[in-house]
CSV table of C-alpha atoms in Angstrom, one decimal:
chain,number,residue,atom,x,y,z
D,1308,MET,CA,-27.2,13.6,-12.7
D,1309,LYS,CA,-24.5,16.2,-12.1
D,1310,MET,CA,-25.5,19.4,-10.3
D,1311,ASN,CA,-24.5,21.6,-13.3
D,1312,ASP,CA,-26.8,19.5,-15.5
D,1313,GLN,CA,-29.8,20.4,-13.5
D,1314,TRP,CA,-30.7,23.7,-15.0
D,1315,HIS,CA,-30.2,23.1,-18.7
D,1316,LEU,CA,-33.6,24.2,-20.1
D,1317,ALA,CA,-34.9,24.3,-23.6
D,1318,ARG,CA,-36.0,27.6,-25.0
D,1319,GLU,CA,-39.7,27.0,-24.2
D,1320,ALA,CA,-38.9,26.2,-20.6
D,1321,ALA,CA,-36.6,29.2,-20.4
D,1322,GLU,CA,-39.4,31.4,-21.5
D,1323,LEU,CA,-41.6,30.0,-18.8
D,1324,TYR,CA,-38.8,30.4,-16.3
D,1325,GLU,CA,-38.7,34.2,-17.2
D,1326,ARG,CA,-42.4,34.6,-16.7
D,1327,VAL,CA,-42.7,32.7,-13.5
D,1328,VAL,CA,-39.4,32.1,-11.6
D,1329,ALA,CA,-37.6,35.3,-12.7
D,1330,ARG,CA,-40.6,37.5,-12.2
D,1331,HIS,CA,-42.0,36.1,-8.9
D,1332,ILE,CA,-39.2,34.3,-7.1
D,1333,LEU,CA,-35.9,35.9,-8.1
D,1334,GLY,CA,-37.1,39.3,-9.3
D,1335,PRO,CA,-37.9,40.8,-5.9
D,1336,TRP,CA,-34.3,40.0,-4.8
D,1337,ALA,CA,-32.5,41.4,-7.9
D,1338,PRO,CA,-32.3,45.1,-6.9
D,1339,LEU,CA,-31.1,44.1,-3.4
D,1340,LEU,CA,-28.2,42.1,-4.9
D,1341,VAL,CA,-27.2,44.9,-7.2
D,1342,ASP,CA,-27.4,47.4,-4.3
D,1343,ALA,CA,-24.9,45.2,-2.4
D,1344,ALA,CA,-22.2,45.8,-5.0
D,1345,HIS,CA,-22.9,49.5,-5.4
D,1346,PRO,CA,-22.2,49.7,-9.2
D,1347,ALA,CA,-21.5,53.3,-10.3
D,1348,GLY,CA,-22.0,55.1,-13.5
D,1349,GLY,CA,-19.5,54.0,-16.2
D,1350,GLU,CA,-18.4,50.8,-14.5
D,1351,ARG,CA,-18.0,47.4,-16.1
D,1352,VAL,CA,-20.3,44.7,-14.7
D,1353,LEU,CA,-20.5,40.9,-15.1
D,1354,ASP,CA,-23.6,39.0,-14.2
D,1355,LEU,CA,-22.5,35.4,-13.9
D,1356,ALA,CA,-25.1,32.6,-14.2
D,1357,CYS,CA,-27.4,35.4,-15.4
D,1358,GLY,CA,-30.3,33.3,-16.5
D,1359,THR,CA,-32.8,35.4,-18.4
D,1360,GLY,CA,-31.1,38.5,-17.1
D,1361,VAL,CA,-33.3,40.0,-14.3
D,1362,VAL,CA,-30.1,41.1,-12.4
D,1363,THR,CA,-28.3,42.0,-15.6
D,1364,ARG,CA,-30.8,44.5,-16.8
D,1365,ILE,CA,-31.0,46.3,-13.4
D,1366,ALA,CA,-27.2,46.6,-13.4
D,1367,ALA,CA,-27.3,48.1,-16.9
D,1368,GLN,CA,-29.6,50.8,-15.7
D,1369,ARG,CA,-27.3,51.5,-12.7
D,1370,VAL,CA,-24.1,52.0,-14.8
D,1371,GLY,CA,-25.7,54.1,-17.5
D,1372,LEU,CA,-24.7,54.6,-21.1
D,1373,LYS,CA,-21.0,54.9,-20.3
D,1374,GLY,CA,-20.9,51.6,-18.5
D,1375,ARG,CA,-20.5,48.0,-19.9
D,1376,VAL,CA,-22.6,45.0,-18.8
D,1377,THR,CA,-22.1,41.4,-19.7
D,1378,GLY,CA,-24.4,38.5,-18.9
D,1379,VAL,CA,-22.9,35.0,-18.9
D,1380,ASP,CA,-24.8,31.7,-18.6
D,1381,LEU,CA,-24.1,28.1,-19.4
D,1382,ASN,CA,-27.6,27.5,-20.7
D,1383,ALA,CA,-28.2,28.5,-24.3
D,1384,GLY,CA,-31.9,28.6,-23.7
D,1385,MET,CA,-31.5,31.2,-21.0
D,1386,ILE,CA,-29.2,33.4,-23.1
D,1387,SER,CA,-31.6,33.1,-26.1
D,1388,VAL,CA,-34.5,34.4,-24.0
D,1389,ALA,CA,-32.3,37.1,-22.4
D,1390,ARG,CA,-31.4,38.4,-25.9
D,1391,SER,CA,-35.0,38.5,-26.9
D,1392,LEU,CA,-36.3,40.7,-24.1
D,1393,PRO,CA,-36.6,44.5,-24.4
D,1394,ALA,CA,-33.4,46.3,-23.7
D,1395,PRO,CA,-33.4,48.4,-20.5
D,1396,GLY,CA,-32.0,51.9,-20.2
D,1397,GLY,CA,-28.2,51.9,-20.1
D,1398,PRO,CA,-25.6,50.4,-22.4
D,1399,PRO,CA,-26.3,47.5,-24.8
D,1400,ILE,CA,-25.8,44.2,-22.8
D,1401,GLU,CA,-23.4,41.6,-24.2
D,1402,TRP,CA,-24.9,38.1,-23.7
D,1403,LEU,CA,-22.5,35.2,-23.7
D,1404,GLU,CA,-22.9,31.5,-23.4
D,1405,GLY,CA,-20.2,30.3,-21.1
D,1406,SER,CA,-19.1,28.5,-17.9
D,1407,ALA,CA,-18.4,30.0,-14.5
D,1408,LEU,CA,-15.4,27.7,-14.4
D,1409,ALA,CA,-13.9,29.4,-17.5
D,1410,ILE,CA,-15.5,32.8,-17.7
D,1411,PRO,CA,-15.2,34.0,-21.3
D,1412,LEU,CA,-13.7,37.4,-20.3
D,1413,PRO,CA,-10.1,38.7,-20.0
D,1414,ASP,CA,-8.2,39.1,-16.7
D,1415,ALA,CA,-9.1,42.3,-14.8
D,1416,SER,CA,-11.8,43.3,-17.2
D,1417,VAL,CA,-14.7,44.2,-14.9
D,1418,ASP,CA,-15.3,46.3,-11.8
D,1419,VAL,CA,-18.3,44.3,-10.4
D,1420,VAL,CA,-19.3,40.6,-10.5
D,1421,LEU,CA,-22.8,39.7,-9.6
D,1422,CYS,CA,-24.2,36.2,-9.2
D,1423,GLN,CA,-27.8,35.6,-8.0
D,1424,GLN,CA,-28.6,32.0,-7.0
D,1425,GLY,CA,-26.2,30.4,-9.4
D,1426,PHE,CA,-23.3,29.6,-7.1
D,1427,GLN,CA,-24.9,26.4,-5.7
D,1428,PHE,CA,-24.9,24.9,-9.1
D,1429,PHE,CA,-21.2,25.3,-9.9
D,1430,PRO,CA,-19.5,21.9,-9.7
D,1431,ASP,CA,-16.2,23.4,-8.6
D,1432,LYS,CA,-17.1,26.4,-6.4
D,1433,ALA,CA,-13.5,27.2,-5.5
D,1434,LEU,CA,-12.6,27.4,-9.1
D,1435,ALA,CA,-15.6,29.5,-9.9
D,1436,LEU,CA,-14.6,32.0,-7.2
D,1437,ARG,CA,-11.1,32.1,-8.5
D,1438,GLU,CA,-12.5,32.9,-12.0
D,1439,MET,CA,-14.6,35.7,-10.5
D,1440,ARG,CA,-11.4,37.0,-8.8
D,1441,ARG,CA,-9.5,36.8,-12.1
D,1442,VAL,CA,-11.8,38.9,-14.1
D,1443,LEU,CA,-12.2,41.6,-11.5
D,1444,ASP,CA,-9.9,44.6,-11.7
D,1445,ARG,CA,-8.1,46.2,-8.7
D,1446,GLY,CA,-10.7,47.5,-6.3
D,1447,GLY,CA,-13.4,45.4,-7.9
D,1448,ARG,CA,-16.4,44.1,-5.9
D,1449,LEU,CA,-18.3,40.8,-5.7
D,1450,ALA,CA,-21.9,40.3,-4.6
D,1451,LEU,CA,-23.4,36.9,-4.8
D,1452,SER,CA,-26.4,35.3,-3.2
D,1453,VAL,CA,-27.5,31.8,-2.3
D,1454,TRP,CA,-30.6,30.7,-0.3
D,1455,SER,CA,-30.0,30.3,3.4
D,1456,GLY,CA,-32.3,27.3,3.6
D,1457,THR,CA,-35.1,25.4,1.9
D,1458,GLY,CA,-37.8,28.0,2.7
D,1459,VAL,CA,-41.5,27.5,3.4
D,1460,TYR,CA,-42.7,27.4,-0.2
D,1461,ASN,CA,-40.0,25.1,-1.5
D,1462,SER,CA,-40.5,22.8,1.5
D,1463,ALA,CA,-44.2,22.6,0.7
D,1464,LEU,CA,-43.5,21.9,-3.0
D,1465,GLY,CA,-40.8,19.3,-2.2
D,1466,LYS,CA,-43.2,17.5,0.2
D,1467,ALA,CA,-45.9,17.4,-2.5
D,1468,LEU,CA,-43.4,16.2,-5.1
D,1469,THR,CA,-42.2,13.4,-2.9
D,1470,ARG,CA,-45.8,12.3,-2.3
D,1471,PHE,CA,-47.1,12.6,-5.9
D,1472,ALA,CA,-44.1,12.5,-8.2
D,1473,GLY,CA,-41.4,10.5,-6.2
D,1474,GLU,CA,-38.3,11.3,-4.2
D,1475,ASP,CA,-36.0,11.6,-7.2
D,1476,THR,CA,-38.1,14.3,-8.7
D,1477,ALA,CA,-38.4,16.1,-5.4
D,1478,ALA,CA,-34.6,15.9,-4.9
D,1479,ARG,CA,-33.9,17.3,-8.4
D,1480,PHE,CA,-36.3,20.2,-7.8
D,1481,LEU,CA,-34.8,21.0,-4.4
D,1482,ALA,CA,-31.2,21.0,-5.7
D,1483,SER,CA,-31.2,24.8,-5.9
D,1484,ARG,CA,-31.5,24.8,-2.1
D,1485,ASN,CA,-28.5,22.6,-1.4
D,1486,VAL,CA,-26.1,25.5,-0.6
D,1487,PRO,CA,-22.9,26.1,1.3
D,1488,GLU,CA,-23.3,27.3,4.8
D,1489,LYS,CA,-22.1,30.7,6.0
D,1490,ASN,CA,-18.7,29.6,7.2
D,1491,GLU,CA,-18.0,27.7,4.0
D,1492,LEU,CA,-18.9,30.7,1.9
D,1493,GLU,CA,-16.5,32.9,3.8
D,1494,ARG,CA,-13.7,30.3,3.6
D,1495,LEU,CA,-14.1,29.8,-0.1
D,1496,ALA,CA,-14.1,33.6,-0.8
D,1497,VAL,CA,-11.0,34.2,1.3
D,1498,ALA,CA,-9.2,31.2,-0.3
D,1499,ALA,CA,-10.0,32.6,-3.8
D,1500,GLY,CA,-8.1,35.8,-2.8
D,1501,PHE,CA,-10.9,38.2,-1.9
D,1502,SER,CA,-10.6,40.6,1.0
D,1503,ASP,CA,-13.3,42.3,3.1
D,1504,VAL,CA,-15.4,39.2,2.9
D,1505,ASN,CA,-18.8,39.5,4.5
D,1506,VAL,CA,-21.7,37.1,4.6
D,1507,HIS,CA,-25.1,38.5,5.8
D,1508,ILE,CA,-28.7,37.4,5.8
D,1509,SER,CA,-31.1,39.4,3.6
D,1510,ARG,CA,-34.8,39.0,4.3
D,1511,ILE,CA,-37.9,40.0,2.4
D,1512,ASN,CA,-41.6,39.0,2.1
D,1513,VAL,CA,-42.3,37.2,-1.2
D,1514,HIS,CA,-45.7,37.3,-2.8
D,1515,LEU,CA,-46.9,34.5,-5.1
D,1516,PRO,CA,-50.2,34.3,-6.9
D,1517,ARG,CA,-52.8,31.5,-6.3
D,1518,LEU,CA,-50.6,28.5,-5.6
D,1519,ASP,CA,-52.6,25.6,-7.1
D,1520,ARG,CA,-51.9,27.1,-10.5
D,1521,PHE,CA,-48.6,28.8,-9.8
D,1522,ALA,CA,-46.8,25.7,-8.4
D,1523,LEU,CA,-47.5,23.8,-11.6
D,1524,GLU,CA,-46.4,26.7,-13.8
D,1525,HIS,CA,-43.3,27.0,-11.7
D,1526,LEU,CA,-42.4,23.3,-12.1
D,1527,ALA,CA,-43.0,23.6,-15.9
D,1528,GLY,CA,-40.1,26.1,-16.0
D,1529,THR,CA,-37.6,23.8,-14.2
D,1530,PRO,CA,-35.7,20.6,-15.2
D,1531,VAL,CA,-38.4,18.4,-13.6
D,1532,ALA,CA,-40.9,19.7,-16.2
D,1533,ALA,CA,-40.9,16.4,-18.1
D,1534,ALA,CA,-41.4,14.3,-15.0
D,1535,ILE,CA,-44.4,16.5,-14.0
D,1536,ALA,CA,-45.9,16.4,-17.5
D,1537,ALA,CA,-45.7,12.6,-17.5
D,1538,LEU,CA,-47.9,12.4,-14.4
D,1539,GLY,CA,-51.6,12.0,-14.7
D,1540,PRO,CA,-53.9,15.0,-14.4
D,1541,GLU,CA,-55.0,14.0,-10.9
D,1542,SER,CA,-51.4,13.8,-9.6
D,1543,ARG,CA,-50.6,17.2,-11.0
D,1544,GLU,CA,-53.8,18.7,-9.4
D,1545,ASN,CA,-52.8,17.1,-6.1
D,1546,ILE,CA,-49.4,18.7,-6.2
D,1547,GLY,CA,-50.9,22.2,-6.6
D,1548,ALA,CA,-53.6,21.6,-4.1
D,1549,SER,CA,-51.2,20.2,-1.5
D,1550,VAL,CA,-48.9,23.2,-1.8
D,1551,MET,CA,-51.8,25.6,-1.4
D,1552,ARG,CA,-53.1,23.8,1.7
D,1553,GLU,CA,-49.6,23.7,3.2
D,1554,LEU,CA,-49.2,27.5,2.9
D,1555,GLN,CA,-52.7,28.4,3.8
D,1556,ARG,CA,-51.5,30.3,6.9
D,1557,PHE,CA,-49.8,32.8,4.5
D,1558,ASN,CA,-52.9,33.5,2.5
D,1559,ASP,CA,-53.2,37.2,1.7
D,1560,GLY,CA,-56.4,37.1,-0.3
D,1561,ASP,CA,-54.6,37.2,-3.6
D,1562,GLY,CA,-52.2,34.2,-3.2
D,1563,VAL,CA,-49.7,34.1,-0.4
D,1564,THR,CA,-47.1,36.3,1.2
D,1565,TYR,CA,-44.4,34.5,3.1
D,1566,PRO,CA,-41.0,35.3,4.6
D,1567,GLU,CA,-37.9,34.3,2.7
D,1568,GLU,CA,-34.1,34.8,3.2
D,1569,THR,CA,-30.8,34.5,1.4
D,1570,HIS,CA,-27.2,34.6,2.3
D,1571,VAL,CA,-25.5,37.5,0.5
D,1572,VAL,CA,-21.7,37.4,0.1
D,1573,THR,CA,-19.9,40.7,-0.5
D,1574,ALA,CA,-16.1,41.0,-1.0
D,1575,ARG,CA,-13.6,43.0,-2.9
D,1576,VAL,CA,-10.2,42.9,-4.6
D,1577,GLN,CA,-7.5,44.9,-3.0
D,1578,SER,CA,-6.6,48.1,-4.9
């Protein structure tokens, strides 16, 4: 299976993704990524690989009614859910189904490009960065994030999947954590024509609710959902229980709170 096929979700799975992944796993990071690009009132923003739009909606609030915000995602299910969610303050958001390798926008048409945890799925990362550079106007800014490693929660879930669902299912789930390293991110951004390239670590503490239930809800909103559904009830229960035991040291009385980190790439187009 190709990397870019990994996150094609049906509408039902995309709705679960919004309730679980976007809310608990990606949502806490979204304001930080938008902050890294400093969008100002009236600017034009593209959120690439926008998913159900957690970053997109924050960007819309930042640029205000005079701004323009576009969310682009390859996955029709994600775009469908994004369109169905309540509009935030700010301008109407344009939601487009499209590829990062051929962004459906004209040259020099945006001031800011944001991309949260999508870059690792692009099959041609150099081309994707050239496309981001193409659509940015003079003085435009880029801010994208990728995980800096597997992380304690995903490691625990991958371990449980290997044991109870098989190595292939575990590898498919962990694909989102197969990311370029810092030096490679810098090299790719410079080669695409960006200047002032900086890659830094961003760290926060992430809270997840009770893991024996949350882990299974999480998996149901990912491309391994069918593989998990095909397991017997005992195997599914074992996955949730295994993850909860593995992260017991992070128990906070209402789930777990654990440290997580990402690489954030910022860059700009020369004026």
